[in-house]
mmCIF file of C-alpha atoms and ligand atoms in Angstrom:
data_model
loop_
_atom_site.group_PDB
_atom_site.id
_atom_site.type_symbol
_atom_site.label_atom_id
_atom_site.label_comp_id
_atom_site.label_asym_id
_atom_site.label_seq_id
_atom_site.Cartn_x
_atom_site.Cartn_y
_atom_site.Cartn_z
ATOM 1 C CA MET F 22 101.094 95.113 95.430
ATOM 2 C CA ARG F 23 104.515 95.005 93.790
ATOM 3 C CA GLN F 24 106.879 96.474 95.906
ATOM 4 C CA ALA F 25 110.772 94.475 94.426
ATOM 5 C CA GLY F 26 111.700 95.808 91.755
ATOM 6 C CA ARG F 27 113.424 98.709 89.440
ATOM 7 C CA TYR F 28 113.002 101.104 92.116
ATOM 8 C CA LEU F 29 116.108 99.247 94.176
ATOM 9 C CA LYS F 30 119.643 99.268 93.153
ATOM 10 C CA SER F 31 119.616 95.891 94.654
ATOM 11 C CA TYR F 32 117.272 94.912 91.641
ATOM 12 C CA ARG F 33 118.466 96.416 89.210
ATOM 13 C CA LYS F 34 121.805 94.838 89.362
ATOM 14 C CA MET F 35 120.393 91.939 89.531
ATOM 15 C CA ARG F 36 118.851 92.569 86.072
ATOM 16 C CA GLU F 37 122.082 93.696 84.796
ATOM 17 C CA LYS F 38 122.769 90.093 85.701
ATOM 18 C CA TYR F 39 119.946 88.178 84.667
ATOM 19 C CA THR F 40 116.171 88.590 83.161
ATOM 20 C CA PHE F 41 113.411 88.757 84.544
ATOM 21 C CA LEU F 42 112.078 85.648 83.644
ATOM 22 C CA GLU F 43 115.553 83.915 85.243
ATOM 23 C CA MET F 44 115.280 85.445 88.257
ATOM 24 C CA CYS F 45 111.471 84.079 88.337
ATOM 25 C CA GLY F 46 112.519 80.882 87.514
ATOM 26 C CA THR F 47 115.031 80.360 89.167
ATOM 27 C CA PRO F 48 114.254 80.213 93.439
ATOM 28 C CA GLU F 49 117.326 81.157 94.582
ATOM 29 C CA LEU F 50 116.470 84.288 92.553
ATOM 30 C CA SER F 51 113.367 84.781 93.286
ATOM 31 C CA ALA F 52 113.654 83.601 97.074
ATOM 32 C CA GLU F 53 117.067 87.235 97.150
ATOM 33 C CA VAL F 54 114.414 89.494 95.331
ATOM 34 C CA THR F 55 111.619 89.139 97.520
ATOM 35 C CA LEU F 56 113.375 89.706 99.891
ATOM 36 C CA GLN F 57 114.800 93.266 98.707
ATOM 37 C CA PRO F 58 112.025 95.405 100.224
ATOM 38 C CA VAL F 59 111.820 92.932 103.655
ATOM 39 C CA LYS F 60 115.207 93.505 104.711
ATOM 40 C CA GLU F 61 115.421 97.182 102.836
ATOM 41 C CA LEU F 62 112.106 98.779 103.831
ATOM 42 C CA ASP F 63 111.115 96.627 106.594
ATOM 43 C CA VAL F 64 107.807 96.034 105.435
ATOM 44 C CA ASP F 65 105.197 93.445 107.423
ATOM 45 C CA ALA F 66 104.556 90.882 104.889
ATOM 46 C CA ALA F 67 107.035 89.597 101.575
ATOM 47 C CA ILE F 68 105.325 89.114 97.931
ATOM 48 C CA ILE F 69 107.043 86.579 96.131
ATOM 49 C CA PHE F 70 108.380 87.327 93.420
ATOM 50 C CA SER F 71 107.056 86.100 89.910
ATOM 51 C CA ASP F 72 103.994 88.064 87.787
ATOM 52 C CA ILE F 73 100.313 87.351 86.875
ATOM 53 C CA LEU F 74 101.132 86.141 84.029
ATOM 54 C CA LEU F 75 103.878 83.477 84.550
ATOM 55 C CA PRO F 76 101.709 80.708 85.223
ATOM 56 C CA LEU F 77 100.017 81.377 81.606
ATOM 57 C CA ARG F 78 103.159 79.487 80.049
ATOM 58 C CA ALA F 79 101.898 75.946 82.459
ATOM 59 C CA MET F 80 98.314 76.722 80.462
ATOM 60 C CA GLY F 81 100.774 76.300 77.163
ATOM 61 C CA LEU F 82 100.848 79.382 75.539
ATOM 62 C CA LYS F 83 103.855 81.635 75.074
ATOM 63 C CA VAL F 84 105.560 84.671 77.645
ATOM 64 C CA TYR F 85 108.109 86.995 77.337
ATOM 65 C CA PHE F 86 108.741 90.082 78.974
ATOM 66 C CA THR F 87 110.537 92.657 77.278
ATOM 67 C CA GLU F 88 111.265 96.786 77.010
ATOM 68 C CA LYS F 89 108.240 97.356 76.197
ATOM 69 C CA GLY F 90 107.151 94.949 78.969
ATOM 70 C CA PRO F 91 104.567 91.816 78.752
ATOM 71 C CA PHE F 92 104.359 89.294 76.120
ATOM 72 C CA VAL F 93 101.731 86.384 75.083
ATOM 73 C CA PHE F 94 101.289 84.450 72.409
ATOM 74 C CA GLY F 95 98.431 81.804 71.309
ATOM 75 C CA ASP F 96 95.209 81.565 71.280
ATOM 76 C CA GLU F 97 94.047 78.258 72.940
ATOM 77 C CA ILE F 98 94.581 77.698 76.539
ATOM 78 C CA SER F 99 93.731 74.416 77.667
ATOM 79 C CA SER F 100 93.838 73.486 82.157
ATOM 80 C CA ILE F 101 97.449 74.670 83.827
ATOM 81 C CA ASP F 102 100.004 72.098 84.422
ATOM 82 C CA VAL F 103 100.513 72.425 88.433
ATOM 83 C CA GLY F 104 103.142 70.837 87.618
ATOM 84 C CA LYS F 105 105.318 73.254 86.070
ATOM 85 C CA MET F 106 104.953 75.586 88.336
ATOM 86 C CA LEU F 107 106.561 73.663 91.264
ATOM 87 C CA PHE F 108 109.358 76.428 90.745
ATOM 88 C CA THR F 109 107.304 78.494 92.352
ATOM 89 C CA SER F 110 106.550 75.661 95.575
ATOM 90 C CA GLU F 111 110.488 75.774 95.901
ATOM 91 C CA ILE F 112 109.995 79.173 96.476
ATOM 92 C CA MET F 113 108.015 79.671 98.916
ATOM 93 C CA TYR F 114 110.017 76.929 100.455
ATOM 94 C CA ILE F 115 113.268 79.055 100.508
ATOM 95 C CA LEU F 116 111.479 82.153 101.878
ATOM 96 C CA LYS F 117 109.849 80.893 104.423
ATOM 97 C CA LYS F 118 112.875 79.510 106.678
ATOM 98 C CA GLU F 119 114.134 83.165 105.979
ATOM 99 C CA LEU F 120 110.736 84.854 107.550
ATOM 100 C CA THR F 121 110.460 84.034 110.822
ATOM 101 C CA ASP F 122 108.458 87.074 112.225
ATOM 102 C CA LYS F 123 106.487 88.117 108.512
ATOM 103 C CA THR F 124 103.351 87.665 105.665
ATOM 104 C CA LEU F 125 104.877 85.595 102.628
ATOM 105 C CA ILE F 126 101.775 86.615 100.040
ATOM 106 C CA GLY F 127 100.687 84.379 97.439
ATOM 107 C CA PHE F 128 98.913 85.378 94.464
ATOM 108 C CA CYS F 129 97.373 85.023 90.988
ATOM 109 C CA GLY F 130 95.509 87.493 88.549
ATOM 110 C CA ALA F 131 92.193 87.187 88.173
ATOM 111 C CA PRO F 132 90.294 85.711 85.659
ATOM 112 C CA PHE F 133 89.612 88.191 83.760
ATOM 113 C CA THR F 134 92.270 89.909 83.517
ATOM 114 C CA LEU F 135 94.415 87.542 82.626
ATOM 115 C CA MET F 136 91.980 87.066 80.277
ATOM 116 C CA SER F 137 92.738 90.667 78.933
ATOM 117 C CA TYR F 138 96.659 90.431 78.741
ATOM 118 C CA ILE F 139 95.479 86.574 76.943
ATOM 119 C CA ILE F 140 93.573 88.630 74.482
ATOM 120 C CA GLY F 141 95.239 91.631 74.276
ATOM 121 C CA LYS F 142 98.827 89.624 73.600
ATOM 122 C CA GLY F 143 100.414 90.874 76.747
ATOM 123 C CA LYS F 144 99.005 94.675 75.949
ATOM 124 C CA PRO F 145 94.853 94.953 77.412
ATOM 125 C CA ASP F 146 93.118 96.001 74.473
ATOM 126 C CA GLU F 147 89.652 97.039 76.051
ATOM 127 C CA ASN F 148 87.621 97.046 73.064
ATOM 128 C CA HIS F 149 89.262 94.284 71.194
ATOM 129 C CA THR F 150 88.108 91.821 74.645
ATOM 130 C CA LYS F 151 84.501 93.643 75.150
ATOM 131 C CA TYR F 152 83.744 92.955 71.075
ATOM 132 C CA LEU F 153 84.778 88.883 72.337
ATOM 133 C CA MET F 154 82.902 89.923 75.088
ATOM 134 C CA TYR F 155 80.071 90.244 73.525
ATOM 135 C CA ASN F 156 79.893 88.594 70.218
ATOM 136 C CA GLN F 157 81.751 85.250 71.749
ATOM 137 C CA LYS F 158 79.579 85.108 74.947
ATOM 138 C CA GLU F 159 80.021 80.916 75.282
ATOM 139 C CA LYS F 160 82.893 81.167 74.366
ATOM 140 C CA PHE F 161 84.534 83.620 76.303
ATOM 141 C CA LYS F 162 82.953 82.380 79.335
ATOM 142 C CA ASN F 163 84.912 78.975 78.583
ATOM 143 C CA ARG F 164 87.906 80.234 78.429
ATOM 144 C CA LEU F 165 87.315 82.306 81.920
ATOM 145 C CA ASP F 166 86.117 79.037 82.864
ATOM 146 C CA ILE F 167 89.480 77.241 82.748
ATOM 147 C CA ILE F 168 91.258 80.475 83.534
ATOM 148 C CA THR F 169 89.224 80.129 87.452
ATOM 149 C CA ASP F 170 89.871 76.211 87.461
ATOM 150 C CA SER F 171 93.535 76.078 86.804
ATOM 151 C CA MET F 172 94.057 79.804 89.591
ATOM 152 C CA ILE F 173 92.778 77.736 92.276
ATOM 153 C CA GLU F 174 94.609 74.676 91.324
ATOM 154 C CA TYR F 175 97.763 77.094 91.266
ATOM 155 C CA LEU F 176 96.654 79.059 94.605
ATOM 156 C CA LYS F 177 96.578 75.946 96.262
ATOM 157 C CA LEU F 178 99.948 74.989 95.754
ATOM 158 C CA GLN F 179 101.219 78.029 97.407
ATOM 159 C CA VAL F 180 98.409 77.043 100.861
ATOM 160 C CA GLU F 181 100.582 73.967 100.268
ATOM 161 C CA SER F 182 103.736 75.529 99.955
ATOM 162 C CA GLY F 183 103.245 77.819 102.699
ATOM 163 C CA ALA F 184 101.521 81.116 101.568
ATOM 164 C CA ASP F 185 99.753 82.777 104.449
ATOM 165 C CA MET F 186 97.834 84.824 102.025
ATOM 166 C CA LEU F 187 96.906 84.970 99.490
ATOM 167 C CA GLN F 188 95.864 87.846 96.834
ATOM 168 C CA ILE F 189 94.108 87.668 93.528
ATOM 169 C CA PHE F 190 94.697 90.928 91.494
ATOM 170 C CA ASP F 191 91.577 92.523 89.150
ATOM 171 C CA THR F 192 93.886 94.924 87.476
ATOM 172 C CA GLN F 193 91.399 95.794 84.267
ATOM 173 C CA ALA F 194 88.082 94.472 85.459
ATOM 174 C CA GLY F 195 87.812 98.766 86.612
ATOM 175 C CA ILE F 196 86.895 98.564 82.795
ATOM 176 C CA LEU F 197 83.809 97.482 82.947
ATOM 177 C CA SER F 198 80.295 98.381 83.153
ATOM 178 C CA PRO F 199 78.772 97.613 87.017
ATOM 179 C CA SER F 200 76.527 94.474 84.591
ATOM 180 C CA ASP F 201 79.264 93.632 83.236
ATOM 181 C CA TRP F 202 81.391 93.354 85.885
ATOM 182 C CA LYS F 203 78.558 90.782 87.438
ATOM 183 C CA GLU F 204 78.865 88.740 84.806
ATOM 184 C CA PHE F 205 81.687 88.152 83.089
ATOM 185 C CA ALA F 206 84.172 88.827 86.866
ATOM 186 C CA LEU F 207 81.934 88.049 90.174
ATOM 187 C CA PRO F 208 81.004 84.804 89.734
ATOM 188 C CA PHE F 209 84.496 84.035 88.411
ATOM 189 C CA VAL F 210 86.005 85.163 91.116
ATOM 190 C CA LYS F 211 83.552 84.425 93.450
ATOM 191 C CA LYS F 212 84.286 80.326 92.457
ATOM 192 C CA LEU F 213 87.927 81.161 92.890
ATOM 193 C CA ILE F 214 88.033 82.723 96.601
ATOM 194 C CA ILE F 215 85.846 79.708 97.544
ATOM 195 C CA PRO F 216 88.352 77.243 97.783
ATOM 196 C CA PHE F 217 90.391 78.923 100.475
ATOM 197 C CA LYS F 218 87.324 80.759 102.586
ATOM 198 C CA GLY F 219 87.900 80.298 106.320
ATOM 199 C CA LYS F 220 91.156 78.326 105.667
ATOM 200 C CA ILE F 221 93.083 81.572 104.255
ATOM 201 C CA PRO F 222 92.637 85.031 104.262
ATOM 202 C CA VAL F 223 92.519 86.601 101.001
ATOM 203 C CA ALA F 224 92.403 89.808 99.763
ATOM 204 C CA TYR F 225 91.358 90.957 96.126
ATOM 205 C CA TYR F 226 92.597 93.533 94.527
ATOM 206 C CA VAL F 227 90.131 95.940 92.773
ATOM 207 C CA ASN F 228 91.693 98.926 89.979
ATOM 208 C CA GLY F 229 89.281 101.618 89.130
ATOM 209 C CA MET F 230 86.292 100.220 90.716
ATOM 210 C CA SER F 231 85.140 103.379 92.984
ATOM 211 C CA GLY F 232 81.934 103.730 91.101
ATOM 212 C CA ILE F 233 81.106 99.769 92.215
ATOM 213 C CA LEU F 234 82.147 98.944 95.549
ATOM 214 C CA ASN F 235 79.095 97.844 96.813
ATOM 215 C CA ILE F 236 79.082 94.944 94.056
ATOM 216 C CA VAL F 237 82.864 93.968 95.195
ATOM 217 C CA GLU F 238 81.912 93.421 98.277
ATOM 218 C CA GLU F 239 79.562 90.117 97.234
ATOM 219 C CA THR F 240 82.897 88.677 95.887
ATOM 220 C CA GLY F 241 83.120 86.266 99.166
ATOM 221 C CA THR F 242 86.805 88.119 99.508
ATOM 222 C CA ASP F 243 88.056 88.445 102.853
ATOM 223 C CA ILE F 244 90.120 91.765 102.205
ATOM 224 C CA LEU F 245 89.574 94.169 99.837
ATOM 225 C CA SER F 246 92.321 95.699 98.076
ATOM 226 C CA ILE F 247 91.821 98.727 96.460
ATOM 227 C CA ASP F 248 93.457 101.660 94.471
ATOM 228 C CA TRP F 249 94.233 104.866 95.123
ATOM 229 C CA ARG F 250 91.063 106.898 93.021
ATOM 230 C CA VAL F 251 88.959 105.573 95.717
ATOM 231 C CA ASP F 252 88.295 107.628 98.798
ATOM 232 C CA ILE F 253 89.174 105.822 101.788
ATOM 233 C CA LYS F 254 86.492 107.121 104.254
ATOM 234 C CA ASP F 255 83.740 105.186 101.533
ATOM 235 C CA CYS F 256 85.081 101.869 102.278
ATOM 236 C CA ARG F 257 84.934 103.188 106.908
ATOM 237 C CA ASN F 258 81.788 100.647 106.503
ATOM 238 C CA SER F 259 82.633 97.451 104.367
ATOM 239 C CA ASP F 260 82.769 94.665 106.467
ATOM 240 C CA LYS F 261 85.502 93.823 105.333
ATOM 241 C CA ILE F 262 89.318 93.928 105.486
ATOM 242 C CA ILE F 263 90.815 97.697 104.170
ATOM 243 C CA GLN F 264 94.082 97.366 102.478
ATOM 244 C CA GLY F 265 94.946 100.232 100.527
ATOM 245 C CA ASN F 266 95.250 102.968 99.262
ATOM 246 C CA LEU F 267 97.884 105.403 99.225
ATOM 247 C CA ASP F 268 98.638 106.779 95.631
ATOM 248 C CA PRO F 269 102.582 105.218 94.537
ATOM 249 C CA ALA F 270 103.034 108.253 92.990
ATOM 250 C CA VAL F 271 102.644 110.647 96.340
ATOM 251 C CA LEU F 272 106.590 108.297 96.797
ATOM 252 C CA LEU F 273 107.766 110.850 94.511
ATOM 253 C CA ALA F 274 106.823 113.700 96.395
ATOM 254 C CA GLU F 275 108.281 115.633 99.912
ATOM 255 C CA LYS F 276 108.456 114.166 103.101
ATOM 256 C CA ASP F 277 105.784 116.535 104.148
ATOM 257 C CA THR F 278 103.275 115.188 101.638
ATOM 258 C CA ILE F 279 103.835 111.997 102.080
ATOM 259 C CA THR F 280 103.263 112.523 105.807
ATOM 260 C CA GLU F 281 100.158 114.365 105.158
ATOM 261 C CA LYS F 282 99.006 111.417 102.917
ATOM 262 C CA ALA F 283 99.674 108.846 104.085
ATOM 263 C CA VAL F 284 98.020 110.026 107.633
ATOM 264 C CA TYR F 285 94.233 110.836 106.026
ATOM 265 C CA ILE F 286 94.350 107.273 105.035
ATOM 266 C CA MET F 287 95.331 106.002 108.614
ATOM 267 C CA LYS F 288 93.095 108.837 110.242
ATOM 268 C CA THR F 289 90.335 107.804 108.160
ATOM 269 C CA MET F 290 90.351 104.002 109.036
ATOM 270 C CA ARG F 291 91.683 104.011 113.048
ATOM 271 C CA GLN F 292 89.450 101.787 115.114
ATOM 272 C CA LYS F 293 89.031 99.926 111.647
ATOM 273 C CA ARG F 294 90.471 96.691 109.689
ATOM 274 C CA HIS F 295 92.696 98.092 107.502
ATOM 275 C CA ILE F 296 96.156 96.984 106.339
ATOM 276 C CA PHE F 297 98.388 99.884 105.442
ATOM 277 C CA ASN F 298 99.509 99.957 101.685
ATOM 278 C CA LEU F 299 99.974 101.569 97.759
ATOM 279 C CA GLY F 300 97.514 101.460 95.859
ATOM 280 C CA GLY F 301 99.452 100.377 92.881
ATOM 281 C CA GLY F 302 102.761 98.582 91.914
ATOM 282 C CA ILE F 303 105.529 101.222 93.676
ATOM 283 C CA LEU F 304 106.848 102.930 91.202
ATOM 284 C CA PRO F 305 110.831 101.908 89.479
ATOM 285 C CA GLN F 306 111.275 106.478 89.862
ATOM 286 C CA THR F 307 110.852 105.823 93.619
ATOM 287 C CA ASP F 308 113.165 106.822 95.918
ATOM 288 C CA LYS F 309 113.875 104.007 98.413
ATOM 289 C CA ASN F 310 114.679 106.001 101.058
ATOM 290 C CA LYS F 311 111.265 107.912 100.981
ATOM 291 C CA ALA F 312 109.322 105.001 100.554
ATOM 292 C CA LYS F 313 111.678 103.743 104.121
ATOM 293 C CA PHE F 314 110.105 106.889 105.396
ATOM 294 C CA LEU F 315 106.537 105.756 104.893
ATOM 295 C CA VAL F 316 106.913 102.205 105.831
ATOM 296 C CA GLU F 317 108.984 104.528 109.421
ATOM 297 C CA MET F 318 106.298 106.384 109.927
ATOM 298 C CA VAL F 319 102.904 103.788 109.477
ATOM 299 C CA HIS F 320 105.387 101.266 112.511
ATOM 300 C CA GLU F 321 105.252 105.241 115.225
ATOM 301 C CA TRP F 322 101.716 105.852 114.200
ATOM 302 C CA GLU F 323 100.655 101.951 115.122
ATOM 303 C CA LYS F 324 102.388 102.223 118.199
ATOM 304 C CA GLU F 325 100.105 105.130 119.080
ATOM 305 C CA PRO F 326 96.968 104.139 121.304
HETATM 306 O O1 CP3 X 425 106.860 92.792 94.529
HETATM 307 C C1 CP3 X 425 107.405 92.144 93.662
HETATM 308 O O2 CP3 X 425 107.341 92.317 92.532
HETATM 309 C C2 CP3 X 425 105.961 90.882 93.135
HETATM 310 C C3 CP3 X 425 105.437 90.381 92.197
HETATM 311 C C4 CP3 X 425 105.292 90.790 90.966
HETATM 312 C C5 CP3 X 425 105.094 91.556 89.811
HETATM 313 N N1 CP3 X 425 104.060 91.693 89.430
HETATM 314 C C6 CP3 X 425 106.715 91.428 88.902
HETATM 315 C C7 CP3 X 425 107.011 92.471 88.495
HETATM 316 C C8 CP3 X 425 103.405 90.857 90.885
HETATM 317 C C9 CP3 X 425 102.569 90.616 92.764
HETATM 318 C C10 CP3 X 425 103.012 91.530 89.474
HETATM 319 C C11 CP3 X 425 101.516 91.687 89.369
HETATM 320 C C12 CP3 X 425 101.235 92.110 87.780
HETATM 321 N N2 CP3 X 425 101.762 91.630 86.768
HETATM 322 C C13 CP3 X 425 99.963 92.174 87.534
HETATM 323 C C14 CP3 X 425 99.345 93.141 88.357
HETATM 324 C C15 CP3 X 425 99.704 94.141 89.668
HETATM 325 C C16 CP3 X 425 99.291 95.646 88.957
HETATM 326 O O3 CP3 X 425 100.420 96.291 88.795
HETATM 327 O O4 CP3 X 425 98.094 96.169 88.265
HETATM 328 C C17 CP3 X 425 99.630 92.354 86.341
HETATM 329 C C18 CP3 X 425 99.289 94.059 85.682
HETATM 330 C C19 CP3 X 425 101.117 92.286 85.661
HETATM 331 C C20 CP3 X 425 101.393 92.370 84.735
HETATM 332 C C21 CP3 X 425 103.068 92.771 84.224
HETATM 333 N N3 CP3 X 425 104.498 92.953 84.790
HETATM 334 C C22 CP3 X 425 103.274 93.479 83.608
HETATM 335 C C23 CP3 X 425 102.162 94.916 83.035
HETATM 336 C C24 CP3 X 425 104.467 94.010 83.439
HETATM 337 C C25 CP3 X 425 105.170 95.391 82.852
HETATM 338 C C26 CP3 X 425 105.692 96.477 83.743
HETATM 339 C C27 CP3 X 425 106.725 96.753 84.376
HETATM 340 O O5 CP3 X 425 107.011 97.595 85.371
HETATM 341 O O6 CP3 X 425 107.596 96.545 83.646
HETATM 342 C C28 CP3 X 425 104.725 93.321 84.023
HETATM 343 C C29 CP3 X 425 106.600 93.302 83.972
HETATM 344 C C30 CP3 X 425 107.196 92.732 85.535
HETATM 345 N N4 CP3 X 425 106.676 92.305 87.160
HETATM 346 C C31 CP3 X 425 108.385 93.138 86.379
HETATM 347 C C32 CP3 X 425 108.174 92.949 87.663
HETATM 348 C C33 CP3 X 425 109.037 93.597 89.256
HETATM 349 C C34 CP3 X 425 109.073 94.215 86.196
HETATM 350 C C35 CP3 X 425 109.961 93.970 85.883
HETATM 351 C C36 CP3 X 425 111.879 94.426 85.150
HETATM 352 O O7 CP3 X 425 111.611 94.260 84.103
HETATM 353 O O8 CP3 X 425 112.569 93.911 85.604
#
């Protein structure tokens, strides 16, 4: 999930000097931010510091990040010019040298989620997205195809540059009914995952999809990354590796509550293939010491037979 960011003093200090886009686009800065949570919390994996919306800039759209969140301009999308994303490779080359015993995660947004951000100009607009989905179905699917093919290229670049694992963020797919999810999300996610099958582990993150976990299994993903609205015991019989799913807001609670909620997840998934993770991005108001406490506790627990 999103693990770098404003909850870290070291991040806020850098943000005083640089904009978010400068930090993402300058390999040395991005690599430094990527490493902040790794060094300060000792998490087992590093997720490259970038954003799911950045590759849209290499697809003919304008993308800005402001105090109010992201903005995306332009309607006509074109296939990605992956040459414009080479800074991502440079970030990864730097990170590969620094990270000897940690997993390096590359990522992209899922086609439906990126489409929602494009339609909503940076702020997903559920009703308008569905209006276009139903009323301009062919155009909608054509664009999903362009996005899918572009993200395949972008992920390939990340694999060539040293990613150990890939994560696909489908943060918006939870707004869809099961049948619409099957039509407008599933085929594109499946196509996106195929080139990486058996080559590198792929995690698919869904948000707000507890009702259709069974169909989500059809994506072909190796790892199913789930949000906190799902009771993780309902995933015990999945044939996927499950990643998740502590509510990021639990880190705002006292340590005994953090322990109770984390232990529930670990006990439930004992003997199962499970990657402990938050169920969403870490909140900016999180106390770093509590995040660190959680990481230490999970590591301690893993040592127990
Ligand atoms: O550890 C990491 O930080 C990894 C990098 C990362 C970011 N965004 C950095 C970021 C990753 C993996 C993302 C994914 C992302 N971006 C998603 C999918 C996952 C999720 O959280 O649901 C989505 C939907 C986005 C789009 C996005 N980017 C939004 C809606 C926002 C504004 C919200 C916010 O927290 O400010 C961003 C900005 C953003 N992306 C920040 C970071 C650290 C905050 C930038 C800042 O002001 O410093």
